[in-house]
CSV table of N, CA, C and O in Angstrom, one decimal:
chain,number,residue,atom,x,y,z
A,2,UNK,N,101.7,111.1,86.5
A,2,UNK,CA,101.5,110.0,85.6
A,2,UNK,C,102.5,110.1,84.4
A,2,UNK,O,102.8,111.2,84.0
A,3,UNK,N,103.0,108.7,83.9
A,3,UNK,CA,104.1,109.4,82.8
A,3,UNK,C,103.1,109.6,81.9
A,3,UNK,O,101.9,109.8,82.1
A,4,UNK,N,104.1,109.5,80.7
A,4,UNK,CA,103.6,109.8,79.0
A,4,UNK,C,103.3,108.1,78.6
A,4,UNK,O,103.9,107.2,79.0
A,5,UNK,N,101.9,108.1,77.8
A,5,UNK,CA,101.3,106.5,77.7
A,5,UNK,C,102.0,105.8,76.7
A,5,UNK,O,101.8,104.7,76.4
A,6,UNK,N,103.2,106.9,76.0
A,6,UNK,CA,104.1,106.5,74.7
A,6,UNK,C,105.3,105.2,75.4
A,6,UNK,O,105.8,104.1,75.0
A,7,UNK,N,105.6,106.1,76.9
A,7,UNK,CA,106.8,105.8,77.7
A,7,UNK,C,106.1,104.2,78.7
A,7,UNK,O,106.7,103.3,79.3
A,8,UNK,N,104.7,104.4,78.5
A,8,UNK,CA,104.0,103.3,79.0
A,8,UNK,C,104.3,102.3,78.4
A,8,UNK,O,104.8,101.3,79.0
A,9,UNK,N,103.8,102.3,76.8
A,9,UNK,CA,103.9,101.0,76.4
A,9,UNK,C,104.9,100.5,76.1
A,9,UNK,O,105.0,99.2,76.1
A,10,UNK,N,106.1,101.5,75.6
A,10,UNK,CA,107.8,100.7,75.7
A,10,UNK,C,108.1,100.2,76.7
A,10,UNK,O,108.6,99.1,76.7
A,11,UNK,N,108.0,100.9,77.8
A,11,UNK,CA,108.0,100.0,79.2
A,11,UNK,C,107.2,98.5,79.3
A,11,UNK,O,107.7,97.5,79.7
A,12,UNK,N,106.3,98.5,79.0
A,12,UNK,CA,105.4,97.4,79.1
A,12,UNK,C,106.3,96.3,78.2
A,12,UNK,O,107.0,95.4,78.7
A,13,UNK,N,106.1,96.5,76.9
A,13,UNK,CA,107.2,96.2,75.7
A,13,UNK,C,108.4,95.4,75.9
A,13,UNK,O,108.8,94.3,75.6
A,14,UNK,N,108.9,96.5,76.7
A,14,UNK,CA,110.1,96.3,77.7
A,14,UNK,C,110.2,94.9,78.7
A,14,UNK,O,111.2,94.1,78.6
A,15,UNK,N,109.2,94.6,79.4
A,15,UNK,CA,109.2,93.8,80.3
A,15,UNK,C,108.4,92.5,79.6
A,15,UNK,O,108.5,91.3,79.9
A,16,UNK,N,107.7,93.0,78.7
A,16,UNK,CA,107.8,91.5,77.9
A,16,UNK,C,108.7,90.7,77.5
A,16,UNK,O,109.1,89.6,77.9
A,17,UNK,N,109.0,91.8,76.4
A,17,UNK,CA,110.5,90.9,75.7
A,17,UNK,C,111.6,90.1,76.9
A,17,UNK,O,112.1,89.0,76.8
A,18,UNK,N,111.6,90.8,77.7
A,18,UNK,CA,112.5,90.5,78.8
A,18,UNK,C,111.8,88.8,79.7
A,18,UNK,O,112.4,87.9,80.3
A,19,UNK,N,110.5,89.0,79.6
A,19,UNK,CA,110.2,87.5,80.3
A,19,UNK,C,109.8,86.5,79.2
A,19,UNK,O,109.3,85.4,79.6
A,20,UNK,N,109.9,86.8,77.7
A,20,UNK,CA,109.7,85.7,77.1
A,20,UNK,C,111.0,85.6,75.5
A,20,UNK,O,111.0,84.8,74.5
A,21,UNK,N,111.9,86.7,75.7
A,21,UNK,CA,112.8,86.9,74.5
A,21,UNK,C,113.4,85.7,74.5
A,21,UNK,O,113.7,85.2,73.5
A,22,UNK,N,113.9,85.2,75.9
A,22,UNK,CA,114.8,83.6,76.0
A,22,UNK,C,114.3,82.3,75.6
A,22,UNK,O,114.9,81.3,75.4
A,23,UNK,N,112.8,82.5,75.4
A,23,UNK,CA,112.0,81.3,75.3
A,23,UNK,C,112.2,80.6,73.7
A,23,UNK,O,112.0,81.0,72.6
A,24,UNK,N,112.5,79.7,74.3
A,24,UNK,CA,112.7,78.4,73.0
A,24,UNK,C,111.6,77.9,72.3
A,24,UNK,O,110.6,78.6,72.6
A,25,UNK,N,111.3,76.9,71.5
A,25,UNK,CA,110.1,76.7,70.3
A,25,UNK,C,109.3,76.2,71.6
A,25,UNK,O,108.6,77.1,72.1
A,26,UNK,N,109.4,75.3,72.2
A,26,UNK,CA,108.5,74.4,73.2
A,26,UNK,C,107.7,74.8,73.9
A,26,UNK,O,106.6,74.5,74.2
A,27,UNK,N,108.6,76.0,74.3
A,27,UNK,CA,107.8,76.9,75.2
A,27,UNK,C,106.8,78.1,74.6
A,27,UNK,O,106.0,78.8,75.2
A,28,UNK,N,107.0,78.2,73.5
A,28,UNK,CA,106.3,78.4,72.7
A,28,UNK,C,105.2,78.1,72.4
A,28,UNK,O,104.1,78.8,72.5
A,29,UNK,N,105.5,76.9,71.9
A,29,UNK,CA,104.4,75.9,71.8
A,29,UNK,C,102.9,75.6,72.2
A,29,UNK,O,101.9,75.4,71.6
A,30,UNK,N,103.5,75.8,74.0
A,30,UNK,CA,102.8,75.4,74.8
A,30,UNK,C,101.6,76.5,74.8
A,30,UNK,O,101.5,77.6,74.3
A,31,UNK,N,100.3,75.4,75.8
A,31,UNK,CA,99.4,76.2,75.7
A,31,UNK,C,99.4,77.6,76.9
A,31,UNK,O,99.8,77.5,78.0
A,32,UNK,N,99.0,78.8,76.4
A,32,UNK,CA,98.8,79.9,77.3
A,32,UNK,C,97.7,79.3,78.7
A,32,UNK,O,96.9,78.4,78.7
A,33,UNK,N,97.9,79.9,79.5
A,33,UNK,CA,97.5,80.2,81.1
A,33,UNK,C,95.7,80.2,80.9
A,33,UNK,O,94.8,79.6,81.3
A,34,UNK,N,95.9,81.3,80.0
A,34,UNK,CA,94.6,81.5,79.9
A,34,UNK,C,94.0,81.6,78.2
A,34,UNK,O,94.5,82.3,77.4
A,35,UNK,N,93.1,80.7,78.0
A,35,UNK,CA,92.6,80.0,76.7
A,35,UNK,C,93.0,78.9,76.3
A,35,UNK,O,93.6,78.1,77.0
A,36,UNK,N,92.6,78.6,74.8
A,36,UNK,CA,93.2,77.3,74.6
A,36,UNK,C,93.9,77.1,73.5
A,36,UNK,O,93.9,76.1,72.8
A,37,UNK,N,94.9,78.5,73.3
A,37,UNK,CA,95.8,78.5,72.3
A,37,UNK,C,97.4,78.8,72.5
A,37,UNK,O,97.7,79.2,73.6
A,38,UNK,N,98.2,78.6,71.7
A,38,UNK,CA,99.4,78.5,72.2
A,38,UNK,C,99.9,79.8,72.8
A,38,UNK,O,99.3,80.9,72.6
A,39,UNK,N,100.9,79.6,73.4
A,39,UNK,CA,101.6,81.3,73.8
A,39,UNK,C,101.7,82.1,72.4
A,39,UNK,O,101.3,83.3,72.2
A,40,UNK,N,102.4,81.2,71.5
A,40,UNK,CA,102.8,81.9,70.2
A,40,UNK,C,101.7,82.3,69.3
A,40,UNK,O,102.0,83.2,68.5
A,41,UNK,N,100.6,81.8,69.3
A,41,UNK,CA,99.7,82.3,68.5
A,41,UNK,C,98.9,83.7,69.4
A,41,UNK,O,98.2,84.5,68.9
A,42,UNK,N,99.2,83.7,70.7
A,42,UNK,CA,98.2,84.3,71.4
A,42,UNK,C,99.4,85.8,71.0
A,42,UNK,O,98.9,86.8,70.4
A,43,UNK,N,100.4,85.8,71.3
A,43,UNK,CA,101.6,86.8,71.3
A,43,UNK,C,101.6,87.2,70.1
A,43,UNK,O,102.2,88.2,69.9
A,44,UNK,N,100.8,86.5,68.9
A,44,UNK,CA,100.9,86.7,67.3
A,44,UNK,C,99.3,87.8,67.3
A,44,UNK,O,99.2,88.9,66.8
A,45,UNK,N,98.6,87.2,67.8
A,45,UNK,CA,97.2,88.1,68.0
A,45,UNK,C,98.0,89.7,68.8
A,45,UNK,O,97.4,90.6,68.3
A,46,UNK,N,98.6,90.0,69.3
A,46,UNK,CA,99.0,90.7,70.3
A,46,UNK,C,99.5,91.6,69.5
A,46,UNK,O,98.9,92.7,69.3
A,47,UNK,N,100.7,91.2,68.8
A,47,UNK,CA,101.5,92.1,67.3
A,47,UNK,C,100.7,92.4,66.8
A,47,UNK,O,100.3,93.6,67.0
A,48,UNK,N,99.7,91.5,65.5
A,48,UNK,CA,98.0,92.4,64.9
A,48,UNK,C,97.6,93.1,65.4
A,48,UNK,O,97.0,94.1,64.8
A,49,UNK,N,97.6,93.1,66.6
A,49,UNK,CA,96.4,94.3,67.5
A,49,UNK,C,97.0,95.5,67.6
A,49,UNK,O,96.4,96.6,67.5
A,50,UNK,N,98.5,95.4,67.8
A,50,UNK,CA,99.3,96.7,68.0
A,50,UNK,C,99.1,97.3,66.4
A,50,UNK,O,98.6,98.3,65.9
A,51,UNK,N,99.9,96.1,65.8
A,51,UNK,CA,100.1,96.8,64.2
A,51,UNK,C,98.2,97.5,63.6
A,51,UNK,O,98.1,98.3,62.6
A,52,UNK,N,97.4,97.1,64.1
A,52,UNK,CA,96.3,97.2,63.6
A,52,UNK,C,96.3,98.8,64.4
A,52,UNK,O,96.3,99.8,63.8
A,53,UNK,N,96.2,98.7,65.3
A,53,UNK,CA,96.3,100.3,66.3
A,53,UNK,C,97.0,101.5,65.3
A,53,UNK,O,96.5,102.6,65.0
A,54,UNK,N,98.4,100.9,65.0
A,54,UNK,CA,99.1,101.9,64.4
A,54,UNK,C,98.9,102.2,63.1
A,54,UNK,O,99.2,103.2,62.5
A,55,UNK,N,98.4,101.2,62.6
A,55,UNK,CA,98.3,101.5,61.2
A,55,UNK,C,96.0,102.7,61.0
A,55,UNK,O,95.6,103.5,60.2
A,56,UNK,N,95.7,102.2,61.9
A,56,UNK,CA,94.7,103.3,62.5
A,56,UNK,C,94.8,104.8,62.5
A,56,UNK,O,94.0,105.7,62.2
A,57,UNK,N,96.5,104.8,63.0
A,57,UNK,CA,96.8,106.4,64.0
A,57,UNK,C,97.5,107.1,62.5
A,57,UNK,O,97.8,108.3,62.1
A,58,UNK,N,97.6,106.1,62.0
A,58,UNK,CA,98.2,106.5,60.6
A,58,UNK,C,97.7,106.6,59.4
A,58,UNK,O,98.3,106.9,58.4
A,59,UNK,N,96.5,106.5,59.4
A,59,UNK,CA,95.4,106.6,58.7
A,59,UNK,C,95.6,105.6,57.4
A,59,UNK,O,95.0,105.9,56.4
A,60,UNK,N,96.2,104.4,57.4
A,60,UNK,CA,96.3,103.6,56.5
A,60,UNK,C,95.8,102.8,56.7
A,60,UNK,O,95.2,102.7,57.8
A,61,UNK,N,95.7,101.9,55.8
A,61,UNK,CA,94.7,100.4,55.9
A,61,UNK,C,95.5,99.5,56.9
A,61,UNK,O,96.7,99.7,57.1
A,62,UNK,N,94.8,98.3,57.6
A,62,UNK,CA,94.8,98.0,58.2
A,62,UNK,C,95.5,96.6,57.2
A,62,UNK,O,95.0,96.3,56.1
A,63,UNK,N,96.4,96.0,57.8
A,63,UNK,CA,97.7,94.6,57.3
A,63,UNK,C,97.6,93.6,57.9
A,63,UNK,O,97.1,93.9,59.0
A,64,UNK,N,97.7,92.2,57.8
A,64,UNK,CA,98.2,91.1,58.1
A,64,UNK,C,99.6,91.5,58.5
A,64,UNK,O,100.2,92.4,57.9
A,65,UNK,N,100.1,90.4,59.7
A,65,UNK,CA,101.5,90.7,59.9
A,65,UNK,C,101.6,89.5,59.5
A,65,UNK,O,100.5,88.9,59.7
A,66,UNK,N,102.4,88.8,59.0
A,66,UNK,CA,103.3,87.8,59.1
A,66,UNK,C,103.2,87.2,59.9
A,66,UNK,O,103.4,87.8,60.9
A,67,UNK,N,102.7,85.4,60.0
A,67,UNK,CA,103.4,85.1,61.3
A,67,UNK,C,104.2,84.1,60.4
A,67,UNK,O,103.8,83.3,59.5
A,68,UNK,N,105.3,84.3,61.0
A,68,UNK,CA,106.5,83.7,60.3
A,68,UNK,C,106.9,82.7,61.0
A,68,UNK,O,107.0,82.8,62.2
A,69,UNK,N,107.1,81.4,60.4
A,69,UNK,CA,108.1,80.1,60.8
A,69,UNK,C,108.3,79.7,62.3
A,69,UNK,O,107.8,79.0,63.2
A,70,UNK,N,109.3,80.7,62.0
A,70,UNK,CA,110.2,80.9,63.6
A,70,UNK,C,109.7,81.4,64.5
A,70,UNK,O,109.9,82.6,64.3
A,71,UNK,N,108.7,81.2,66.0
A,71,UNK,CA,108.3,81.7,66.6
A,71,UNK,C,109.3,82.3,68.0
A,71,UNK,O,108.9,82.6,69.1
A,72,UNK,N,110.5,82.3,67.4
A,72,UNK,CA,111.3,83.2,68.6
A,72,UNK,C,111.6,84.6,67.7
A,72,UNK,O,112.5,85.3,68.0
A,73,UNK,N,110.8,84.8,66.7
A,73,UNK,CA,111.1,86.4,66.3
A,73,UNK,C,109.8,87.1,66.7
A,73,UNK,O,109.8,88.3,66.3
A,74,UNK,N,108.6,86.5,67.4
A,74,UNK,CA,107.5,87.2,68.3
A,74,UNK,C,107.9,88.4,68.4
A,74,UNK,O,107.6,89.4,67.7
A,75,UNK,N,109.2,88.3,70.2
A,75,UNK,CA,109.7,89.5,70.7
A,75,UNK,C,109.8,90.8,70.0
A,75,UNK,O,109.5,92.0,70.4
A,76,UNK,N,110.5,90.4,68.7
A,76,UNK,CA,111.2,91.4,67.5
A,76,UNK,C,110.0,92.0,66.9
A,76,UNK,O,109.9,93.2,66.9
A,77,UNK,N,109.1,91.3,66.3
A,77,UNK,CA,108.3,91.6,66.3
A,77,UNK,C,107.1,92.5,66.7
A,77,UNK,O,106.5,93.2,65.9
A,78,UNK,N,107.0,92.3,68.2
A,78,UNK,CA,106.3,93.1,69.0
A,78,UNK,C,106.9,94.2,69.2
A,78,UNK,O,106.3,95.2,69.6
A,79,UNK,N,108.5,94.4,68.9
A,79,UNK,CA,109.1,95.9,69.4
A,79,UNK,C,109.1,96.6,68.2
A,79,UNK,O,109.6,97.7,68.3
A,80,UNK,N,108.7,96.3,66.7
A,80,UNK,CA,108.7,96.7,65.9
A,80,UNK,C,107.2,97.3,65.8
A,80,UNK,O,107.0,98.5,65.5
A,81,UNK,N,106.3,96.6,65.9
A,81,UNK,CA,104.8,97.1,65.8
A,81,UNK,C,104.6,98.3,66.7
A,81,UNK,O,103.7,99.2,66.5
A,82,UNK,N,105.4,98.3,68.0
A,82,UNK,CA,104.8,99.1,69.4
A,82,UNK,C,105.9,100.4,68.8
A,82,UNK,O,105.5,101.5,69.0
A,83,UNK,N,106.8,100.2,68.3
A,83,UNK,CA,107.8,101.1,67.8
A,83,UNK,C,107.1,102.2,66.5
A,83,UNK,O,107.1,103.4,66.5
A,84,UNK,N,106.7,101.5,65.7
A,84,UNK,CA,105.5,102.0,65.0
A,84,UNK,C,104.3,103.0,65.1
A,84,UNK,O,104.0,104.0,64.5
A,85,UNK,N,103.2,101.8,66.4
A,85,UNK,CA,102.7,103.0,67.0
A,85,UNK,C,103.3,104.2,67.7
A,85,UNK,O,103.1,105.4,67.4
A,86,UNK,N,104.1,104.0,68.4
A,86,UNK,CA,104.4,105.4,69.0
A,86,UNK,C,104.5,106.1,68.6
A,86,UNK,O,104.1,107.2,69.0
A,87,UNK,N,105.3,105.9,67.3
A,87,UNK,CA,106.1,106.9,66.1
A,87,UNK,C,104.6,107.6,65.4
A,87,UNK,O,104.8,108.7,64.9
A,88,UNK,N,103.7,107.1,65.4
A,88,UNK,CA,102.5,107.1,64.9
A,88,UNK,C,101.9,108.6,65.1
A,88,UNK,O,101.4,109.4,64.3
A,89,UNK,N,101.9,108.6,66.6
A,89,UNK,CA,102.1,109.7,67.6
A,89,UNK,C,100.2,109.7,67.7
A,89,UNK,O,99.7,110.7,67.1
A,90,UNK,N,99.3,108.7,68.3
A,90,UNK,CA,97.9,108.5,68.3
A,90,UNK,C,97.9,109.1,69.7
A,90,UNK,O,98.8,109.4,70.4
A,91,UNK,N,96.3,109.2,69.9
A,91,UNK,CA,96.0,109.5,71.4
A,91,UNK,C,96.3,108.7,72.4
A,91,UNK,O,96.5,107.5,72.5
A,92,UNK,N,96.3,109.9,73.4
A,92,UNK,CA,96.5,109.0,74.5
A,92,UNK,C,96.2,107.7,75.0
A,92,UNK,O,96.8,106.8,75.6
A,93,UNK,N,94.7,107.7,74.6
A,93,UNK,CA,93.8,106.7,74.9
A,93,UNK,C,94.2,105.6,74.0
A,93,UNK,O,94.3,104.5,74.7
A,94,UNK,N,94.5,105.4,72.6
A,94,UNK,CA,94.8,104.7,72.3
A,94,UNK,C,96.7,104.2,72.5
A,94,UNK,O,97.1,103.3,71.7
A,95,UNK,N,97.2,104.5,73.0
A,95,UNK,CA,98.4,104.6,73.4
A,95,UNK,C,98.3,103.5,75.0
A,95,UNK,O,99.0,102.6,75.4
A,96,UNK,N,97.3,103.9,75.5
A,96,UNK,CA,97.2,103.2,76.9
A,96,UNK,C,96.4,101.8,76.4
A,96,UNK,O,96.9,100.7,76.8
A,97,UNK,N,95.5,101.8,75.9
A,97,UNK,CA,94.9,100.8,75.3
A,97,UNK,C,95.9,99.7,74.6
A,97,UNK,O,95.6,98.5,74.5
A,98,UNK,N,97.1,100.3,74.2
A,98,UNK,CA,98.1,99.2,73.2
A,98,UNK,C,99.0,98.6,74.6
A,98,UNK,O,99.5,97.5,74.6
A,99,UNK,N,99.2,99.7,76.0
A,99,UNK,CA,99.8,99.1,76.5
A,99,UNK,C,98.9,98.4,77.8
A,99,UNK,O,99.7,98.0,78.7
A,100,UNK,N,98.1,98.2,78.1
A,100,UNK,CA,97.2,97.7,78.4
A,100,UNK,C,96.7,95.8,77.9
A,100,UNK,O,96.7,94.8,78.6
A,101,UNK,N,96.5,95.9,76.8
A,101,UNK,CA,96.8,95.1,75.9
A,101,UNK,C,98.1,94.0,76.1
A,101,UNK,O,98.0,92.7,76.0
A,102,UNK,N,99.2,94.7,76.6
A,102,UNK,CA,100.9,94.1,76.2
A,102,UNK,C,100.3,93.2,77.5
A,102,UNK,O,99.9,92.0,77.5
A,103,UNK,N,100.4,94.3,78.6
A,103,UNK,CA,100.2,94.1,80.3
A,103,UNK,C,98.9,92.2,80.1
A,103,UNK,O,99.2,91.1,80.5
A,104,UNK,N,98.2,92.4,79.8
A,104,UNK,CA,96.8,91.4,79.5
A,104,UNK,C,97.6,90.2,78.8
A,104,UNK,O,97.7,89.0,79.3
A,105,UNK,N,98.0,90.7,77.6
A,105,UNK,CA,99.1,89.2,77.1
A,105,UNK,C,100.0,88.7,78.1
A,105,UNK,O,100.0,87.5,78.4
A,106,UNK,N,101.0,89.6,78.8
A,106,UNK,CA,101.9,89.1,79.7
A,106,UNK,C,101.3,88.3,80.7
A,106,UNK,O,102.0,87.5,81.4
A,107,UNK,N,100.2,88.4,81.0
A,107,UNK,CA,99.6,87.9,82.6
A,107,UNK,C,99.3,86.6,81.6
A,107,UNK,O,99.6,85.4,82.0
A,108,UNK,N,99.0,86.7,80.7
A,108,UNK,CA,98.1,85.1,80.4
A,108,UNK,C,98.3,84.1,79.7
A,108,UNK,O,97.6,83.1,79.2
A,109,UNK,N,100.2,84.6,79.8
A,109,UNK,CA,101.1,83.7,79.1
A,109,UNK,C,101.2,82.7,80.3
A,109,UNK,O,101.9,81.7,80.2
């Protein structure tokens, strides 16, 4: 089994890669599953990570931004998951963040 660090940049990985090209519209639109946009759902997704790491870090827990532009999501998410890792939490929570990514990606 790898390392759950190497998990969730991979995960990370294959997000950015199926939604980094996506324009406002597509954005917009409603996710697969619920009844809110991809962009708000992918904005829940960043808090969750950023909320994880800021946990493993023993600091208070932040609002992230959700900013204007909803094509800096991607940047976003590689910044929070970049965070955690660096964070260096348990495994379990390491699998839990990429577990999480895997769950957003299906329900975009």
């Amino acid at each position: 089994m790898s390392d759950p660090g190497e998990q969730l940049t991979r995960g990370v990985d294959l997000f950015v890669r199926q939604v980094g090209h996506w324009q406002q519209p597509r954005w917009a639109a409603v996710a697969t599953a619920g009844n809110v946009s991809r962009a708000d759902l992918v904005h829940r997704l960043v808090q969750e990570i950023a909320n994880l790491a800021a946990d493993a870090e023993g600091e208070p827990r932040r609002t992230v931004p959700r900013l204007a532009n909803d094509l800096v999501l991607p940047d976003q998410l590689r910044v929070v998951a970049a965070d955690l890792v660096a964070a260096r939490p348990s495994a379990e929570t390491l699998t839990r963040a990429a577990d999480e990514v895997a769950a957003t990606r299906t329900a975009l």
